[in-house]
CSV table of C-alpha atoms in Angstrom, one decimal:
chain,number,residue,atom,x,y,z
A,183,MET,CA,101.3,36.5,-96.4
A,184,LYS,CA,100.9,40.2,-97.1
A,185,ASN,CA,101.2,42.3,-93.9
A,186,LYS,CA,98.1,45.0,-93.1
A,187,THR,CA,99.1,48.2,-93.2
A,188,SER,CA,97.2,51.1,-91.5
A,189,VAL,CA,96.7,54.4,-92.8
A,190,VAL,CA,98.3,57.3,-91.2
A,191,PRO,CA,97.3,60.4,-92.2
A,192,ARG,CA,100.0,62.9,-93.3
A,193,GLU,CA,101.0,65.8,-91.0
A,194,GLY,CA,98.7,69.0,-92.0
A,195,GLU,CA,95.8,66.7,-93.0
A,196,ALA,CA,92.3,66.9,-91.3
A,197,GLN,CA,91.6,63.4,-89.5
A,198,PRO,CA,87.9,62.2,-90.5
A,199,SER,CA,85.5,63.3,-87.6
A,200,ARG,CA,83.8,60.2,-85.6
A,201,CYS,CA,80.7,62.8,-84.5
A,202,ALA,CA,77.3,62.2,-85.9
A,203,ASP,CA,76.0,64.7,-88.5
A,204,ASN,CA,74.6,67.8,-87.7
A,205,SER,CA,70.9,67.4,-88.2
A,206,ALA,CA,68.0,67.8,-86.0
A,207,PHE,CA,67.5,63.7,-86.3
A,208,LYS,CA,70.7,62.7,-85.2
A,209,GLN,CA,71.4,65.7,-82.7
A,210,GLN,CA,68.2,65.0,-81.4
A,211,ARG,CA,66.5,68.6,-81.7
A,212,LEU,CA,63.4,67.6,-83.3
A,213,PRO,CA,60.3,68.9,-81.5
A,214,ALA,CA,58.8,67.0,-78.8
A,215,TRP,CA,55.9,67.2,-76.3
A,216,LYS,CA,57.7,67.7,-72.7
A,217,PRO,CA,54.8,67.6,-70.3
A,218,GLN,CA,55.6,69.5,-67.0
A,219,LEU,CA,54.0,67.6,-64.3
A,220,THR,CA,52.3,69.8,-61.7
A,221,ILE,CA,50.4,68.9,-58.8
A,222,ALA,CA,47.3,69.7,-60.2
A,223,SER,CA,47.9,67.7,-63.3
A,224,VAL,CA,48.9,64.5,-61.2
A,225,LEU,CA,46.0,64.7,-58.5
A,226,SER,CA,43.5,65.5,-61.7
A,227,SER,CA,44.5,62.2,-63.3
A,228,PHE,CA,44.3,60.1,-60.5
A,229,PHE,CA,41.2,61.5,-59.1
A,230,LEU,CA,39.3,61.1,-62.6
A,231,THR,CA,40.8,58.0,-63.3
A,232,GLY,CA,39.4,56.4,-60.0
A,233,ALA,CA,36.1,58.2,-60.7
A,234,PHE,CA,35.9,56.4,-64.1
A,235,CYS,CA,37.0,53.2,-62.8
A,236,LEU,CA,34.4,53.2,-60.2
A,237,THR,CA,31.8,54.3,-62.0
A,238,VAL,CA,32.0,51.4,-64.7
A,239,GLY,CA,32.7,49.2,-62.0
A,240,VAL,CA,29.2,50.0,-60.5
A,241,CYS,CA,27.7,49.6,-63.6
A,242,LEU,CA,29.1,46.2,-64.1
A,243,VAL,CA,28.3,45.1,-60.7
A,244,LEU,CA,25.0,46.1,-61.0
A,245,SER,CA,24.2,44.5,-64.3
A,246,ALA,CA,25.8,41.1,-63.5
A,247,ASN,CA,23.6,41.1,-60.2
A,248,SER,CA,20.5,41.7,-62.9
A,249,VAL,CA,21.0,38.2,-64.3
A,250,ARG,CA,18.4,35.5,-63.5
A,251,GLU,CA,20.2,32.4,-63.1
A,252,ILE,CA,19.2,28.9,-61.6
A,253,GLN,CA,22.1,26.1,-60.9
A,254,ILE,CA,20.9,22.7,-60.0
A,255,ASP,CA,23.6,20.2,-59.2
A,256,TYR,CA,22.3,16.6,-60.3
A,257,SER,CA,25.1,14.5,-59.0
A,258,ASP,CA,23.8,13.5,-56.3
A,259,LYS,CA,20.3,13.4,-57.0
A,260,CYS,CA,21.2,10.7,-59.9
A,261,SER,CA,23.0,8.6,-57.8
A,262,ASP,CA,21.9,5.1,-58.9
A,263,CYS,CA,22.7,6.5,-62.6
A,264,SER,CA,26.3,7.6,-60.9
A,265,LYS,CA,26.6,4.3,-59.5
A,266,LEU,CA,26.2,2.5,-62.9
A,267,ARG,CA,28.5,4.4,-64.9
A,268,GLU,CA,31.5,4.0,-62.6
A,269,ASN,CA,32.0,0.4,-64.5
A,270,SER,CA,32.6,0.9,-68.0
A,271,SER,CA,31.2,-2.2,-68.9
A,272,ASN,CA,27.8,-0.7,-68.5
A,273,TRP,CA,28.7,1.8,-71.5
A,274,ASN,CA,25.7,0.3,-73.4
A,275,LYS,CA,22.9,0.4,-70.8
A,276,GLU,CA,20.7,3.6,-70.5
A,277,CYS,CA,19.9,5.4,-67.2
A,278,HIS,CA,17.4,8.4,-66.4
A,279,CYS,CA,16.6,10.5,-63.4
A,280,SER,CA,14.1,13.2,-63.1
A,281,ILE,CA,14.8,16.7,-61.2
A,282,ASN,CA,11.9,18.8,-59.9
A,283,PHE,CA,12.3,22.4,-59.4
A,284,THR,CA,10.3,25.5,-59.0
A,285,LEU,CA,10.2,28.9,-60.9
A,286,LYS,CA,8.7,31.5,-58.7
A,287,GLU,CA,9.0,34.4,-61.1
A,288,ASP,CA,9.1,34.6,-64.6
A,289,ILE,CA,12.2,34.3,-66.3
A,290,LEU,CA,12.1,37.2,-69.4
A,291,GLY,CA,13.8,37.3,-72.6
A,292,ASP,CA,16.3,35.1,-73.9
A,293,VAL,CA,17.4,32.1,-71.9
A,294,PHE,CA,20.2,30.1,-72.2
A,295,MET,CA,20.9,26.3,-70.8
A,296,TYR,CA,24.3,25.3,-69.7
A,297,TYR,CA,26.2,21.9,-68.3
A,298,GLY,CA,28.7,22.8,-65.7
A,299,LEU,CA,31.4,20.3,-64.4
A,300,GLN,CA,33.4,20.9,-61.3
A,301,ASN,CA,36.9,19.6,-60.8
A,302,PHE,CA,37.3,18.5,-64.6
A,303,TYR,CA,41.2,19.7,-65.4
A,304,GLN,CA,41.1,20.3,-69.3
A,305,ASN,CA,44.6,22.6,-69.0
A,306,HIS,CA,46.7,19.4,-68.7
A,307,ARG,CA,49.3,20.2,-71.5
A,308,ARG,CA,49.2,16.6,-72.8
A,309,TYR,CA,45.1,16.8,-72.8
A,310,VAL,CA,45.0,20.0,-74.6
A,311,LYS,CA,47.5,18.7,-77.6
A,312,SER,CA,45.6,15.7,-77.6
A,313,ARG,CA,43.5,16.0,-81.1
A,314,SER,CA,44.3,16.4,-84.9
A,315,ASP,CA,43.1,19.7,-86.3
A,316,ALA,CA,43.7,18.5,-89.8
A,317,GLN,CA,41.4,15.5,-89.4
A,318,LEU,CA,38.7,17.7,-88.0
A,319,LEU,CA,38.9,19.8,-91.1
A,320,GLY,CA,38.1,16.5,-93.0
A,321,ARG,CA,41.4,15.9,-94.4
A,322,ASN,CA,42.5,12.4,-95.0
A,323,VAL,CA,45.6,12.3,-92.7
A,324,ASN,CA,47.7,9.5,-90.9
A,325,ILE,CA,46.2,10.1,-87.4
A,326,GLN,CA,49.3,7.7,-85.9
A,327,ARG,CA,51.9,11.0,-86.6
A,328,SER,CA,49.5,13.3,-84.7
A,329,TYR,CA,49.3,14.0,-80.8
A,330,CYS,CA,46.3,11.8,-80.6
A,331,ALA,CA,47.4,8.7,-78.9
A,332,PRO,CA,46.7,6.8,-77.2
A,333,PHE,CA,43.2,7.7,-78.3
A,334,SER,CA,44.3,7.4,-82.2
A,335,THR,CA,43.7,3.7,-83.5
A,336,TYR,CA,42.5,0.6,-82.0
A,337,ARG,CA,44.5,-2.6,-82.0
A,338,ASN,CA,43.3,-3.9,-85.3
A,339,GLY,CA,44.7,-0.9,-86.9
A,340,THR,CA,41.0,1.0,-87.3
A,341,PRO,CA,41.5,4.8,-86.9
A,342,MET,CA,39.4,6.9,-84.1
A,343,ALA,CA,37.0,9.6,-85.6
A,344,PRO,CA,37.7,12.0,-84.1
A,345,CYS,CA,40.8,11.1,-82.4
A,346,GLY,CA,42.3,12.6,-79.1
A,347,ALA,CA,41.6,12.9,-75.2
A,348,ILE,CA,39.6,15.7,-75.8
A,349,ALA,CA,37.0,14.1,-78.1
A,350,ASN,CA,36.8,10.8,-76.2
A,351,SER,CA,36.1,12.4,-73.1
A,352,MET,CA,32.9,14.5,-74.7
A,353,PHE,CA,30.1,15.4,-72.2
A,354,ASN,CA,27.2,13.1,-73.5
A,355,ASP,CA,24.5,13.7,-71.1
A,356,THR,CA,21.2,14.6,-72.7
A,357,ILE,CA,19.1,16.9,-70.9
A,358,ASP,CA,15.5,17.7,-71.4
A,359,LEU,CA,13.3,20.4,-69.8
A,360,PHE,CA,9.5,19.9,-69.2
A,361,TYR,CA,7.0,22.3,-67.9
A,362,ASN,CA,4.1,21.2,-65.7
A,363,TYR,CA,1.1,23.3,-66.5
A,364,LYS,CA,-2.0,22.3,-64.6
A,365,SER,CA,-2.6,18.6,-65.3
A,366,SER,CA,-0.4,18.6,-68.9
A,367,VAL,CA,3.3,18.5,-69.3
A,368,ILE,CA,4.6,20.6,-72.0
A,369,GLN,CA,8.2,20.0,-73.5
A,370,VAL,CA,10.1,23.2,-73.6
A,371,PRO,CA,11.3,23.8,-76.8
A,372,LEU,CA,15.1,24.3,-77.2
A,373,LEU,CA,17.5,25.0,-80.1
A,374,LYS,CA,20.5,22.6,-80.4
A,375,THR,CA,22.1,25.0,-83.2
A,376,GLY,CA,23.7,28.8,-83.5
A,377,ASN,CA,25.8,28.0,-80.3
A,378,SER,CA,28.8,27.5,-81.3
A,379,TRP,CA,31.1,30.4,-82.7
A,380,TRP,CA,30.8,31.1,-86.3
A,381,THR,CA,34.7,30.6,-87.0
A,382,ASP,CA,34.5,27.4,-85.5
A,383,LYS,CA,31.5,26.1,-87.2
A,384,ASN,CA,32.6,27.7,-91.0
A,385,VAL,CA,36.3,27.6,-90.6
A,386,LYS,CA,38.0,25.3,-88.1
A,387,PHE,CA,35.7,22.3,-88.5
A,388,ARG,CA,34.7,20.2,-91.7
A,389,ASN,CA,33.1,16.9,-92.5
A,390,PRO,CA,35.1,14.8,-95.3
A,391,GLU,CA,33.3,15.3,-98.7
A,392,SER,CA,31.5,12.3,-99.7
A,393,TYR,CA,27.7,11.5,-101.0
A,394,ASN,CA,26.5,10.8,-97.1
A,395,LEU,CA,28.4,10.9,-93.8
A,396,SER,CA,28.3,7.3,-92.9
A,397,SER,CA,30.6,6.5,-96.1
A,398,ALA,CA,32.6,9.5,-95.4
A,399,PHE,CA,33.5,7.7,-92.2
A,400,ALA,CA,33.9,4.4,-93.5
A,401,GLY,CA,36.7,2.7,-92.2
A,402,THR,CA,36.8,4.5,-88.7
A,403,ALA,CA,35.4,3.8,-85.4
A,404,ARG,CA,33.8,5.8,-82.6
A,405,PRO,CA,36.2,6.7,-79.5
A,406,PRO,CA,36.2,4.2,-76.5
A,407,TYR,CA,34.0,6.3,-74.5
A,408,TRP,CA,31.3,7.1,-77.2
A,409,GLN,CA,28.1,5.5,-77.5
A,410,LYS,CA,27.5,6.4,-81.3
A,411,PRO,CA,29.8,7.0,-84.0
A,412,VAL,CA,30.2,10.7,-85.1
A,413,TYR,CA,27.9,10.8,-88.4
A,414,LEU,CA,25.0,9.7,-86.0
A,415,LEU,CA,25.3,12.9,-83.3
A,416,ASP,CA,22.7,14.7,-84.8
A,417,GLU,CA,20.5,12.5,-86.9
A,418,GLU,CA,17.7,15.0,-87.6
A,419,ASP,CA,20.0,17.8,-89.1
A,420,GLU,CA,22.6,17.0,-91.5
A,421,ARG,CA,24.1,20.4,-90.8
A,422,ASN,CA,24.6,19.6,-87.4
A,423,ASN,CA,26.1,16.4,-87.7
A,424,GLY,CA,29.5,15.2,-87.7
A,425,TYR,CA,32.3,17.3,-86.9
A,426,VAL,CA,30.2,20.3,-87.5
A,427,ASN,CA,28.0,19.4,-84.3
A,428,ASP,CA,27.5,22.2,-82.1
A,429,ASP,CA,27.9,20.2,-78.8
A,430,PHE,CA,30.9,18.5,-80.2
A,431,ILE,CA,32.4,21.9,-81.5
A,432,ILE,CA,31.6,23.6,-78.0
A,433,TRP,CA,33.0,20.4,-76.0
A,434,MET,CA,36.6,20.7,-78.2
A,435,ARG,CA,37.0,24.3,-77.2
A,436,VAL,CA,38.7,23.5,-73.8
A,437,SER,CA,38.4,25.6,-70.7
A,438,ALA,CA,41.2,26.9,-68.5
A,439,PHE,CA,39.8,26.3,-65.1
A,440,ALA,CA,38.8,23.2,-63.6
A,441,THR,CA,35.3,24.7,-62.9
A,442,PHE,CA,33.6,25.8,-66.0
A,443,ARG,CA,30.3,25.9,-68.3
A,444,ASN,CA,29.7,25.3,-71.7
A,445,LEU,CA,26.6,26.4,-73.5
A,446,TYR,CA,24.1,23.5,-74.0
A,447,ARG,CA,20.8,24.7,-75.3
A,448,ARG,CA,18.9,28.2,-76.1
A,449,LEU,CA,15.1,28.7,-75.3
A,450,ARG,CA,13.2,28.8,-78.7
A,451,ARG,CA,10.9,31.5,-77.9
A,452,VAL,CA,7.5,30.5,-79.2
A,453,GLN,CA,3.5,29.9,-78.2
A,454,ARG,CA,3.6,29.8,-74.3
A,455,PHE,CA,7.7,30.5,-73.9
A,456,ALA,CA,7.4,33.7,-76.4
A,457,GLU,CA,7.9,36.2,-73.5
A,458,GLY,CA,10.9,33.7,-71.6
A,459,LEU,CA,10.1,30.8,-69.3
A,460,PRO,CA,6.8,31.4,-67.0
A,461,ALA,CA,6.7,30.8,-63.5
A,462,GLY,CA,5.4,27.4,-62.2
A,463,ASN,CA,6.9,23.7,-61.7
A,464,TYR,CA,9.4,22.3,-64.3
A,465,THR,CA,11.2,19.0,-64.4
A,466,PHE,CA,14.7,17.9,-66.0
A,467,GLN,CA,14.7,14.7,-67.5
A,468,ILE,CA,18.4,13.9,-67.8
A,469,SER,CA,20.0,10.8,-69.4
A,470,TYR,CA,23.0,10.0,-67.2
A,471,ASN,CA,26.0,9.1,-69.3
A,472,PHE,CA,29.0,11.3,-68.3
A,473,PRO,CA,30.5,9.8,-65.4
A,474,VAL,CA,32.2,12.0,-62.6
A,475,THR,CA,33.0,10.1,-59.5
A,476,ARG,CA,36.1,8.5,-60.2
A,477,PHE,CA,37.9,12.4,-60.4
A,478,LYS,CA,35.3,13.6,-57.6
A,479,GLY,CA,34.0,15.9,-60.0
A,480,ARG,CA,30.4,17.3,-59.6
A,481,LYS,CA,27.8,18.2,-62.7
A,482,HIS,CA,25.3,21.0,-62.8
A,483,VAL,CA,22.7,22.1,-65.3
A,484,ILE,CA,22.1,26.0,-65.2
A,485,LEU,CA,19.5,28.3,-66.7
A,486,SER,CA,20.5,31.8,-67.1
A,487,THR,CA,19.8,35.1,-69.1
A,488,VAL,CA,22.4,37.6,-70.3
A,489,VAL,CA,22.9,40.9,-70.4
A,490,TRP,CA,25.0,43.8,-72.1
A,491,SER,CA,28.0,42.8,-70.1
A,492,GLY,CA,27.5,39.4,-70.4
A,493,GLY,CA,26.2,36.5,-67.8
A,494,SER,CA,26.4,36.5,-64.4
A,495,ASN,CA,30.3,37.0,-63.5
A,496,PRO,CA,30.9,40.0,-61.4
A,497,PHE,CA,34.8,39.9,-61.2
A,498,LEU,CA,35.0,42.4,-64.1
A,499,GLY,CA,33.2,45.1,-62.1
A,500,ILE,CA,35.1,44.0,-58.8
A,501,ALA,CA,38.1,44.6,-61.0
A,502,TYR,CA,37.3,47.9,-61.9
A,503,LEU,CA,36.1,48.7,-58.4
A,504,VAL,CA,39.3,47.9,-56.8
A,505,SER,CA,41.5,49.8,-59.4
A,506,GLY,CA,39.4,53.0,-58.8
A,507,THR,CA,39.7,52.5,-55.0
A,508,ALA,CA,43.1,52.0,-55.3
A,509,ALA,CA,43.7,55.3,-57.8
A,510,THR,CA,41.5,57.5,-55.6
A,511,LEU,CA,43.2,56.4,-52.5
A,512,ALA,CA,46.8,57.1,-54.0
A,513,GLY,CA,45.3,60.8,-55.1
A,514,PHE,CA,44.3,61.3,-51.5
A,515,VAL,CA,47.6,60.2,-50.1
A,516,ILE,CA,49.6,62.2,-53.0
A,517,THR,CA,47.5,65.2,-51.7
A,518,GLY,CA,48.2,64.7,-48.1
A,519,ILE,CA,51.9,64.6,-48.9
A,520,HIS,CA,51.8,67.9,-50.9
A,521,LEU,CA,50.3,69.6,-48.2
A,522,LYS,CA,52.6,68.4,-45.5
A,523,LEU,CA,55.3,69.7,-47.6
A,524,ARG,CA,54.1,72.7,-48.3
A,525,LYS,CA,53.2,73.9,-44.8
A,526,LYS,CA,57.2,72.5,-43.9
A,527,LYS,CA,58.4,75.0,-47.0
A,528,THR,CA,56.3,77.7,-45.6
A,529,TYR,CA,57.7,77.5,-42.2
A,530,PHE,CA,61.0,77.6,-43.5
A,531,GLN,CA,60.5,80.3,-45.5
A,532,LYS,CA,59.3,82.4,-42.2
A,533,GLN,CA,62.4,81.7,-40.3
């Protein structure tokens, strides 16, 4: 083995310097902005921030309060149907209920219909992962290797389409709105397409390629809690059928909270409803299919308008008001501390 030898500089030779190069970058002499924080600049920043947040908060709260919204809980009003749905063997039995309500004033503009669920936890880790994105893109995949289990295949090996717990628990109540005008009953025209995100409809969801949907899904079966196969979700519109059905796409975007609402329909502004929903008596005709009793849930149907800031949710406006109030109070506290210290300084200078 060779011994390692260190090089020792000879007497009189200059040792190599370990200092950094004498450059502006390495010696930190580059020009930089060094703000001098004075009491005037600090106080002005606090008060300006507070004024801005308070102004935006007031505008957002007023905007949210201007939203017209009607929310009806039909969990108890359809109690007979609810009891029927407690027994899973009654899945093929239809049950309908009606809910009457009155609009005292016109709801002008675009009107949106939502269904709301309470105490339904979609944010569980296994529930969120229980899906096959490759299958939803129309690919021929082996779903047994996905996270869909136990909702992947039946005992005889037939794959479910779509698979997973999210798809299996899809909200499947049917809600129609009727306007009671004098002695006649007019069905309110509602739009069931154009409600999902463009990226979901055109990028994340695709039907298998075939000359028709029934052959595309040949060899598959509906999920256990579904009443009909996926290729019959909308028999009237092929562009809204199968995996690209708007109701299905919206349901597959899970919520982070146990109480949430999903867009169900939009008002089609034609004829008598061109300006919105006129005041009068209305009826919700509901085909009750989605059970909520076992997990102590509630179901709502909501009619709402929207404004430039969104729907009826004052949280953002309240957050701005709290932030603006905190910044303004901090400004006053700093002003008081500054005046107190300045008085002490003046007193000691006179001494």
